């Protein structure tokens, strides 16, 4: 048996997939019309089949040639191209044995076409018991009508499957691998290719459609059979994997326990440091309140930012001299700007805080207070236009003058009094509008 791929219907060349056909031909009948004279097995275009070496593959492609007038209605006419291909030990021969285009299918199976087929059948006689095995179906012809699948019996919707055969013998089938599958593969099912029992996940059901026997499902290894283990080897491998997973899990639990101990140690050390820092801050605060502050030895601004267009916030580090001439370090978060002094706590004689900031004895507390306040711009208030007395109306009514201030002189520029709207005086720029200005409302009420 030789495995070949049946040539597809060349749709890009205008061939009709529903009217074209392929056969493994074995003879020609004396009686019959057109393709009814053929003896053999019809195969689908694009299908992968197994057939004996020396078989003849007949390819018929039909193309529409235009409409003709019939007795009752117009109909589409088709020509037919016949091609004979030889199946050799290595596959299909590249060069066809014979090919010819006919004006119609009826003419293609007339004396000329039938004679050529008979002549080549004498040279390449068919096998005594022809058994064509379809390994993998091709795209086939789309089904125009719904019907039960010829392999599994499940209803196939219109256009969702393929049609096989012609006329009254036409049958519908699912596309490859869409028929109802048998039960799920289990460990111990023998592979149809190598005979070794399959393990779960290594094989799959393959649908084999045989024109003589019918449909059957075979369990086959995926890919190369040699790379898949037997059930015994798979059980041993699974046991080894289980032991490895247990060892890896135990090692991971030890590492996690060590990491947890390290985290707890670092957290305890951090809490101890914070507690020590907090006690030191309380001690400094108690000394400042008890001894009082003589003055500041050193001042450094650590951070500075704006809170609104007129107020800034800064974090200041100060070294204070206490009543016993010792020094301590404190951190002040203070606002400045808008008439406020630059040092809120300078010599303890500054202004009272406005609710933002204060004195802190730990840098972390001062930083938290500094970061708590964000930029908040003040709401926009439009500027107030200065009030002025509009000029009196010129005696000559034809003189151009500003609707807003009444002036008749404009030094120049693109807004001039001659526009009759506003002049280029700085106070009149904003009065540029379609409505009348102050001068026009006072002196030109009727306008």
Short mmCIF file of C-alpha atoms in Angstrom, two decimals:
data_model
loop_
_atom_site.label_atom_id
_atom_site.label_comp_id
_atom_site.label_asym_id
_atom_site.label_seq_id
_atom_site.Cartn_x
_atom_site.Cartn_y
_atom_site.Cartn_z
CA UNK A 1 0.00 0.00 0.00
CA UNK A 2 1.21 3.50 -0.90
CA UNK A 3 0.10 6.63 0.95
CA UNK A 4 -0.69 9.58 -1.32
CA UNK A 5 -2.45 12.94 -1.08
CA UNK A 6 -5.26 13.37 -3.61
CA UNK A 7 -4.90 16.66 -5.56
CA UNK A 8 -7.26 19.38 -4.35
CA UNK A 9 -9.82 21.12 -6.57
CA UNK A 10 -8.08 24.28 -7.85
CA UNK A 11 -10.65 26.80 -6.66
CA UNK A 12 -8.36 29.71 -7.54
CA UNK A 13 -8.59 28.61 -11.19
CA UNK A 14 -12.39 28.63 -11.19
CA UNK A 15 -13.04 24.90 -10.72
CA UNK A 16 -16.36 24.00 -9.04
CA UNK A 17 -15.73 21.95 -5.89
CA UNK A 18 -19.25 20.46 -5.95
CA UNK A 19 -19.05 19.14 -9.52
CA UNK A 20 -15.39 18.08 -9.65
CA UNK A 21 -14.44 14.56 -8.50
CA UNK A 22 -11.56 12.07 -8.08
CA UNK A 23 -11.53 8.24 -8.42
CA UNK A 24 -9.20 5.29 -8.07
CA UNK A 25 -10.46 3.82 -11.33
CA UNK A 26 -10.55 0.07 -12.08
CA UNK A 27 -12.61 -0.14 -15.27
CA UNK A 28 -15.12 1.37 -17.74
CA UNK A 29 -18.68 0.07 -18.15
CA UNK A 30 -20.25 -0.26 -21.58
CA UNK A 31 -23.53 1.19 -20.38
CA UNK A 32 -24.15 4.42 -18.46
CA UNK A 33 -23.84 8.13 -18.94
CA UNK A 34 -20.87 10.32 -18.01
CA UNK A 35 -19.32 9.39 -14.64
CA UNK A 36 -21.75 6.49 -14.21
CA UNK A 37 -19.52 4.47 -16.57
CA UNK A 38 -16.62 4.52 -14.11
CA UNK A 39 -15.78 1.52 -11.94
CA UNK A 40 -13.66 2.01 -8.82
CA UNK A 41 -13.66 4.00 -5.58
CA UNK A 42 -14.35 7.73 -5.37
CA UNK A 43 -11.97 9.61 -3.05
CA UNK A 44 -12.19 13.13 -1.65
CA UNK A 45 -10.03 15.93 -2.95
CA UNK A 46 -7.14 16.78 -0.62
CA UNK A 47 -7.57 13.50 1.30
CA UNK A 48 -4.65 11.34 2.44
CA UNK A 49 -5.33 7.76 1.31
CA UNK A 50 -3.61 4.40 1.08
CA UNK A 51 -3.95 2.52 -2.20
CA UNK A 52 -1.96 -0.25 -3.97
CA UNK A 53 1.01 0.76 -6.11
CA UNK A 54 0.13 0.83 -9.82
CA UNK A 55 -3.36 2.26 -9.23
CA UNK A 56 -4.74 4.88 -11.60
CA UNK A 57 -6.07 8.11 -10.08
CA UNK A 58 -8.56 9.89 -12.34
CA UNK A 59 -9.00 13.62 -11.66
CA UNK A 60 -11.94 15.53 -13.14
CA UNK A 61 -12.15 19.31 -12.71
CA UNK A 62 -15.26 21.12 -13.98
CA UNK A 63 -15.32 24.85 -14.67
CA UNK A 64 -18.33 27.04 -15.61
CA UNK A 65 -18.31 28.35 -19.19
CA UNK A 66 -21.50 30.44 -19.19
CA UNK A 67 -25.26 30.17 -19.43
CA UNK A 68 -27.18 28.29 -22.11
CA UNK A 69 -30.84 28.42 -23.04
CA UNK A 70 -32.69 25.23 -22.22
CA UNK A 71 -36.15 24.15 -23.17
CA UNK A 72 -37.73 25.68 -20.08
CA UNK A 73 -35.00 27.79 -18.43
CA UNK A 74 -31.42 28.93 -18.67
CA UNK A 75 -28.73 26.76 -17.08
CA UNK A 76 -25.01 26.97 -16.38
CA UNK A 77 -22.73 24.96 -18.70
CA UNK A 78 -19.45 23.39 -17.53
CA UNK A 79 -16.43 22.02 -19.34
CA UNK A 80 -14.51 19.04 -17.93
CA UNK A 81 -10.78 18.36 -17.73
CA UNK A 82 -9.72 14.71 -17.21
CA UNK A 83 -6.25 13.83 -15.90
CA UNK A 84 -4.87 10.32 -15.31
CA UNK A 85 -2.18 10.00 -12.61
CA UNK A 86 -0.17 6.88 -11.78
CA UNK A 87 0.46 5.78 -8.19
CA UNK A 88 4.05 4.51 -7.92
CA UNK A 89 5.94 2.97 -5.00
CA UNK A 90 7.21 6.43 -4.04
CA UNK A 91 3.86 8.22 -4.47
CA UNK A 92 2.09 10.02 -7.29
CA UNK A 93 4.11 10.44 -10.48
CA UNK A 94 4.67 14.13 -11.19
CA UNK A 95 3.91 13.89 -14.92
CA UNK A 96 0.34 12.75 -15.76
CA UNK A 97 -0.20 9.77 -18.03
CA UNK A 98 -2.82 11.66 -20.00
CA UNK A 99 -4.86 14.87 -19.73
CA UNK A 100 -7.42 16.57 -21.95
CA UNK A 101 -10.09 19.26 -21.73
CA UNK A 102 -13.61 18.48 -23.00
CA UNK A 103 -16.55 20.75 -23.66
CA UNK A 104 -18.76 18.80 -21.23
CA UNK A 105 -18.67 15.91 -18.76
CA UNK A 106 -20.73 13.77 -21.13
CA UNK A 107 -18.17 14.25 -23.87
CA UNK A 108 -15.31 13.56 -21.46
CA UNK A 109 -16.58 10.00 -20.90
CA UNK A 110 -17.32 9.41 -24.56
CA UNK A 111 -15.30 7.18 -26.91
CA UNK A 112 -12.15 9.32 -26.73
CA UNK A 113 -11.94 9.68 -22.95
CA UNK A 114 -13.13 6.14 -22.21
CA UNK A 115 -10.67 4.76 -24.75
CA UNK A 116 -7.72 6.50 -23.09
CA UNK A 117 -8.76 5.21 -19.65
CA UNK A 118 -9.15 1.65 -21.02
CA UNK A 119 -5.76 1.83 -22.74
CA UNK A 120 -3.91 2.82 -19.56
CA UNK A 121 -5.83 0.23 -17.50
CA UNK A 122 -4.42 -2.43 -19.82
CA UNK A 123 -0.89 -1.10 -19.22
CA UNK A 124 -1.46 -0.70 -15.45
CA UNK A 125 -4.03 -3.34 -14.44
CA UNK A 126 -5.79 -2.70 -11.10
CA UNK A 127 -5.35 -4.90 -8.03
CA UNK A 128 -7.62 -7.93 -7.75
CA UNK A 129 -9.17 -6.81 -4.44
CA UNK A 130 -8.95 -3.01 -4.38
CA UNK A 131 -9.02 -1.64 -0.84
CA UNK A 132 -8.65 2.12 -0.65
CA UNK A 133 -8.06 3.28 2.92
CA UNK A 134 -8.70 6.92 3.83
CA UNK A 135 -6.10 7.90 6.44
CA UNK A 136 -7.03 11.57 6.70
CA UNK A 137 -10.06 13.10 4.95
CA UNK A 138 -9.64 16.20 2.85
CA UNK A 139 -11.75 19.39 2.94
CA UNK A 140 -14.43 17.76 0.77
CA UNK A 141 -17.56 19.42 -0.59
CA UNK A 142 -19.66 21.54 1.82
CA UNK A 143 -23.07 20.02 2.48
CA UNK A 144 -25.97 22.05 1.11
CA UNK A 145 -28.51 20.27 3.31
CA UNK A 146 -28.45 19.00 6.90
CA UNK A 147 -28.34 15.28 7.52
CA UNK A 148 -26.95 12.50 9.75
CA UNK A 149 -23.23 11.78 9.63
CA UNK A 150 -22.56 8.54 7.75
CA UNK A 151 -19.94 7.53 10.33
CA UNK A 152 -21.35 8.42 13.76
CA UNK A 153 -25.02 9.16 12.99
CA UNK A 154 -25.07 12.59 14.68
CA UNK A 155 -27.00 15.30 12.81
CA UNK A 156 -24.76 17.66 10.80
CA UNK A 157 -26.05 21.21 10.28
CA UNK A 158 -26.15 22.80 6.83
CA UNK A 159 -22.68 23.91 5.76
CA UNK A 160 -21.04 22.43 8.88
CA UNK A 161 -19.92 19.17 7.26
CA UNK A 162 -19.05 17.56 3.95
CA UNK A 163 -21.03 15.66 1.37
CA UNK A 164 -19.73 12.41 -0.15
CA UNK A 165 -21.14 10.86 -3.31
CA UNK A 166 -23.59 12.27 -5.82
CA UNK A 167 -27.30 12.24 -6.43
CA UNK A 168 -29.32 9.75 -4.41
CA UNK A 169 -26.12 8.17 -3.07
CA UNK A 170 -24.86 11.43 -1.54
CA UNK A 171 -24.11 11.20 2.19
CA UNK A 172 -23.09 13.76 4.81
CA UNK A 173 -20.17 13.40 7.20
CA UNK A 174 -18.44 15.47 9.88
CA UNK A 175 -15.12 17.16 9.12
CA UNK A 176 -12.06 15.24 10.41
CA UNK A 177 -11.92 14.69 14.20
CA UNK A 178 -15.39 16.12 14.83
CA UNK A 179 -17.26 12.82 15.04
CA UNK A 180 -18.39 11.61 18.45
CA UNK A 181 -15.30 10.27 20.23
CA UNK A 182 -15.27 6.97 22.10
CA UNK A 183 -14.50 6.83 25.80
CA UNK A 184 -11.42 8.70 27.05
CA UNK A 185 -8.12 6.90 26.57
CA UNK A 186 -7.00 5.03 29.66
CA UNK A 187 -3.68 3.53 30.59
CA UNK A 188 -3.25 0.09 29.04
CA UNK A 189 -4.84 0.78 25.61
CA UNK A 190 -2.54 -0.71 22.93
CA UNK A 191 -1.15 1.65 20.29
CA UNK A 192 -2.27 0.66 16.77
CA UNK A 193 1.16 1.56 15.35
CA UNK A 194 3.68 -0.02 17.76
CA UNK A 195 1.48 -2.36 19.82
CA UNK A 196 2.83 -1.07 23.16
CA UNK A 197 0.30 -0.15 25.81
CA UNK A 198 -0.31 3.60 26.10
CA UNK A 199 -0.20 5.66 29.25
CA UNK A 200 -2.54 8.53 30.10
CA UNK A 201 -1.68 11.65 28.09
CA UNK A 202 0.68 9.90 25.64
CA UNK A 203 -1.89 8.85 23.02
CA UNK A 204 -5.09 9.94 21.37
CA UNK A 205 -7.95 8.43 19.40
CA UNK A 206 -7.50 8.66 15.61
CA UNK A 207 -10.48 8.25 13.32
CA UNK A 208 -9.87 5.85 10.43
CA UNK A 209 -12.45 5.86 7.66
CA UNK A 210 -12.30 2.80 5.42
CA UNK A 211 -14.52 2.53 2.36
CA UNK A 212 -14.77 -1.25 2.80
CA UNK A 213 -14.89 -1.75 6.58
CA UNK A 214 -16.31 1.62 7.58
CA UNK A 215 -15.23 3.85 10.42
CA UNK A 216 -13.08 2.78 13.33
CA UNK A 217 -11.10 4.51 16.06
CA UNK A 218 -7.49 3.61 16.78
CA UNK A 219 -5.38 4.55 19.79
CA UNK A 220 -2.07 5.97 18.58
CA UNK A 221 0.88 7.55 20.34
CA UNK A 222 1.33 11.26 19.75
CA UNK A 223 4.35 11.76 17.51
CA UNK A 224 7.14 9.18 17.77
CA UNK A 225 6.06 6.02 19.57
CA UNK A 226 9.58 5.33 20.84
CA UNK A 227 9.66 8.41 23.06
CA UNK A 228 6.66 7.32 25.13
CA UNK A 229 7.15 4.95 28.11
CA UNK A 230 5.25 1.77 28.87
CA UNK A 231 2.81 1.71 31.83
CA UNK A 232 5.47 0.07 34.04
CA UNK A 233 8.10 2.65 33.10
CA UNK A 234 5.55 5.42 33.58
CA UNK A 235 4.65 4.12 37.07
CA UNK A 236 8.34 4.03 38.03
CA UNK A 237 8.86 7.52 36.68
CA UNK A 238 5.81 8.84 38.55
CA UNK A 239 7.16 7.34 41.79
CA UNK A 240 10.53 9.01 41.24
CA UNK A 241 8.81 12.31 40.53
CA UNK A 242 6.75 11.97 43.71
CA UNK A 243 9.88 11.39 45.80
CA UNK A 244 11.57 14.38 44.19
CA UNK A 245 8.54 16.59 44.85
CA UNK A 246 8.47 15.52 48.49
CA UNK A 247 12.20 16.26 48.88
CA UNK A 248 11.80 19.62 47.15
CA UNK A 249 8.78 20.48 49.32
CA UNK A 250 10.66 19.56 52.50
CA UNK A 251 13.66 21.66 51.45
CA UNK A 252 11.37 24.59 50.60
CA UNK A 253 9.66 24.33 54.00
CA UNK A 254 13.07 24.50 55.71
CA UNK A 255 14.07 27.54 53.66
CA UNK A 256 10.75 29.24 54.37
CA UNK A 257 11.15 28.57 58.12
CA UNK A 258 14.63 30.11 58.00
CA UNK A 259 13.37 33.14 56.07
CA UNK A 260 10.53 33.56 58.56
CA UNK A 261 12.96 33.44 61.50
CA UNK A 262 15.17 36.06 59.82
CA UNK A 263 12.16 38.31 59.17
CA UNK A 264 11.04 38.02 62.79
CA UNK A 265 14.57 38.79 64.03
CA UNK A 266 14.81 41.87 61.81
CA UNK A 267 11.36 43.03 62.92
CA UNK A 268 12.29 42.57 66.60
CA UNK A 269 15.53 44.50 66.08
CA UNK A 270 13.64 47.27 64.28
CA UNK A 271 11.04 47.50 67.07
CA UNK A 272 13.80 47.65 69.69
CA UNK A 273 15.55 50.44 67.79
CA UNK A 274 12.28 52.37 67.46
CA UNK A 275 11.56 51.94 71.15
CA UNK A 276 15.03 53.16 72.02
CA UNK A 277 14.62 56.14 69.71
CA UNK A 278 11.21 56.93 71.23
CA UNK A 279 12.63 56.84 74.79
CA UNK A 280 15.47 59.15 73.74
CA UNK A 281 12.92 61.56 72.20
CA UNK A 282 10.86 61.58 75.38
CA UNK A 283 14.00 62.34 77.39
CA UNK A 284 14.90 65.28 75.09
CA UNK A 285 11.34 66.65 75.30
CA UNK A 286 11.36 66.42 79.10
CA UNK A 287 14.70 68.27 79.29
CA UNK A 288 13.54 71.04 76.94
CA UNK A 289 10.40 71.60 78.97
CA UNK A 290 12.26 71.45 82.31
CA UNK A 291 15.41 73.46 81.49
CA UNK A 292 14.13 75.85 78.84
CA UNK A 293 15.86 77.00 75.64
CA UNK A 294 18.60 79.64 75.57
CA UNK A 295 18.95 79.77 71.78
CA UNK A 296 19.73 77.96 68.56
CA UNK A 297 23.28 76.87 67.81
CA UNK A 298 22.72 75.62 64.28
CA UNK A 299 19.80 75.62 61.82
CA UNK A 300 19.52 73.54 58.61
CA UNK A 301 16.57 73.33 56.22
CA UNK A 302 16.11 69.71 55.15
CA UNK A 303 13.04 70.05 52.91
CA UNK A 304 11.05 72.96 51.51
CA UNK A 305 7.86 72.99 49.40
CA UNK A 306 4.94 75.24 48.54
CA UNK A 307 1.46 74.72 49.95
CA UNK A 308 -0.27 77.47 47.96
CA UNK A 309 0.91 80.49 45.95
CA UNK A 310 1.62 82.47 49.13
CA UNK A 311 2.57 79.84 51.73
CA UNK A 312 5.50 77.44 51.97
CA UNK A 313 6.20 74.54 54.32
CA UNK A 314 9.66 73.49 55.40
CA UNK A 315 11.29 70.88 57.60
CA UNK A 316 14.07 72.42 59.69
CA UNK A 317 16.67 70.70 61.88
CA UNK A 318 17.76 72.79 64.92
CA UNK A 319 20.36 72.37 67.62
CA UNK A 320 19.11 74.09 70.74
CA UNK A 321 21.12 75.24 73.75
CA UNK A 322 19.31 74.41 76.99
CA UNK A 323 19.48 76.07 80.41
CA UNK A 324 22.33 73.79 81.57
CA UNK A 325 24.38 74.76 78.45
CA UNK A 326 23.86 71.36 76.85
CA UNK A 327 22.62 70.99 73.27
CA UNK A 328 19.88 68.83 71.83
CA UNK A 329 18.54 68.32 68.31
CA UNK A 330 14.90 68.94 67.40
CA UNK A 331 12.95 69.12 64.12
CA UNK A 332 10.45 71.86 63.31
CA UNK A 333 7.80 71.70 60.58
CA UNK A 334 6.80 75.30 59.99
CA UNK A 335 5.02 77.49 57.49
CA UNK A 336 6.45 80.69 56.10
CA UNK A 337 5.49 83.37 53.63
CA UNK A 338 2.44 85.65 53.46
CA UNK A 339 3.86 87.95 56.15
CA UNK A 340 4.87 85.17 58.56
CA UNK A 341 8.34 85.25 60.17
CA UNK A 342 10.93 82.83 58.81
CA UNK A 343 11.47 81.05 62.15
CA UNK A 344 8.40 79.81 63.94
CA UNK A 345 10.20 78.61 67.04
CA UNK A 346 13.31 80.77 66.93
CA UNK A 347 14.26 81.43 70.58
CA UNK A 348 10.74 80.27 71.48
CA UNK A 349 9.47 83.72 70.59
CA UNK A 350 7.83 83.04 67.24
CA UNK A 351 4.20 83.07 66.22
CA UNK A 352 1.70 80.41 67.17
CA UNK A 353 1.47 77.57 64.58
CA UNK A 354 -1.51 77.68 62.21
CA UNK A 355 -2.38 73.99 62.65
CA UNK A 356 0.16 72.82 60.10
CA UNK A 357 3.44 71.59 61.53
CA UNK A 358 4.98 71.85 64.98
CA UNK A 359 8.06 70.80 66.93
CA UNK A 360 9.06 67.13 66.90
CA UNK A 361 11.76 65.26 68.74
CA UNK A 362 12.01 62.39 66.24
CA UNK A 363 12.92 62.91 62.58
CA UNK A 364 10.43 60.25 61.42
CA UNK A 365 7.53 62.06 63.14
CA UNK A 366 8.56 65.38 61.60
CA UNK A 367 8.87 63.79 58.13
CA UNK A 368 5.39 62.26 58.42
CA UNK A 369 3.91 65.64 59.33
CA UNK A 370 5.78 67.32 56.46
CA UNK A 371 4.54 64.78 53.90
CA UNK A 372 0.95 64.97 55.16
CA UNK A 373 0.42 68.44 53.70
CA UNK A 374 0.06 68.74 49.91
CA UNK A 375 -0.04 71.57 47.41
CA UNK A 376 -3.50 73.16 47.33
CA UNK A 377 -3.77 76.19 45.00
CA UNK A 378 -6.08 79.01 45.99
CA UNK A 379 -9.34 79.42 44.03
CA UNK A 380 -9.11 81.83 41.10
CA UNK A 381 -10.56 85.29 41.58
CA UNK A 382 -10.76 87.53 38.50
CA UNK A 383 -8.87 90.82 38.79
CA UNK A 384 -10.92 93.93 39.50
CA UNK A 385 -11.05 96.49 36.73
CA UNK A 386 -10.06 99.99 37.92
CA UNK A 387 -12.96 102.39 37.92
CA UNK A 388 -12.62 105.50 35.80
CA UNK A 389 -14.82 108.25 34.47
CA UNK A 390 -15.56 107.90 30.76
CA UNK A 391 -14.61 110.93 28.65
CA UNK A 392 -17.34 113.18 27.37
CA UNK A 393 -18.70 112.51 23.94
CA UNK A 394 -16.88 114.47 21.15
CA UNK A 395 -18.79 117.36 19.63
CA UNK A 396 -18.41 115.94 16.17
CA UNK A 397 -20.55 112.76 16.06
CA UNK A 398 -18.58 111.45 13.06
CA UNK A 399 -15.31 111.22 14.98
CA UNK A 400 -14.43 107.64 15.85
CA UNK A 401 -13.98 107.14 19.59
CA UNK A 402 -13.68 104.24 22.03
CA UNK A 403 -16.95 102.65 23.25
CA UNK A 404 -15.35 101.95 26.61
CA UNK A 405 -13.42 105.08 27.63
CA UNK A 406 -14.46 107.56 24.90
CA UNK A 407 -10.94 108.56 23.86
CA UNK A 408 -10.41 109.75 20.28
CA UNK A 409 -6.64 109.20 20.21
CA UNK A 410 -4.89 105.84 19.89
CA UNK A 411 -1.08 105.63 19.74
CA UNK A 412 -1.34 102.70 17.34
CA UNK A 413 -1.39 98.96 17.39
CA UNK A 414 -3.91 96.46 16.22
CA UNK A 415 -6.67 97.62 18.59
CA UNK A 416 -7.37 101.23 17.68
CA UNK A 417 -10.23 103.64 18.28
CA UNK A 418 -11.18 103.54 14.60
CA UNK A 419 -12.61 100.04 15.17
CA UNK A 420 -15.35 101.62 17.22
CA UNK A 421 -14.92 99.03 20.01
CA UNK A 422 -11.96 99.89 22.25
CA UNK A 423 -8.62 101.58 22.07
CA UNK A 424 -5.18 100.12 22.81
CA UNK A 425 -5.04 101.65 26.28
CA UNK A 426 -4.14 99.05 28.88
CA UNK A 427 -7.43 99.52 30.72
CA UNK A 428 -9.48 99.08 27.54
CA UNK A 429 -7.96 95.85 26.28
CA UNK A 430 -10.23 93.73 28.44
CA UNK A 431 -13.27 95.71 27.31
CA UNK A 432 -12.84 94.44 23.74
CA UNK A 433 -16.23 92.82 23.08
CA UNK A 434 -19.21 92.93 20.79
CA UNK A 435 -21.40 94.75 23.31
CA UNK A 436 -21.13 98.47 24.01
CA UNK A 437 -18.69 99.79 26.62
CA UNK A 438 -19.18 102.24 29.51
CA UNK A 439 -18.93 105.35 27.26
CA UNK A 440 -21.47 104.01 24.78
CA UNK A 441 -23.94 103.07 27.50
CA UNK A 442 -23.72 106.59 28.99
CA UNK A 443 -23.80 108.77 25.86
CA UNK A 444 -25.36 106.55 23.19
CA UNK A 445 -28.38 104.99 24.84
CA UNK A 446 -30.41 105.05 21.63
CA UNK A 447 -27.74 103.26 19.63
#
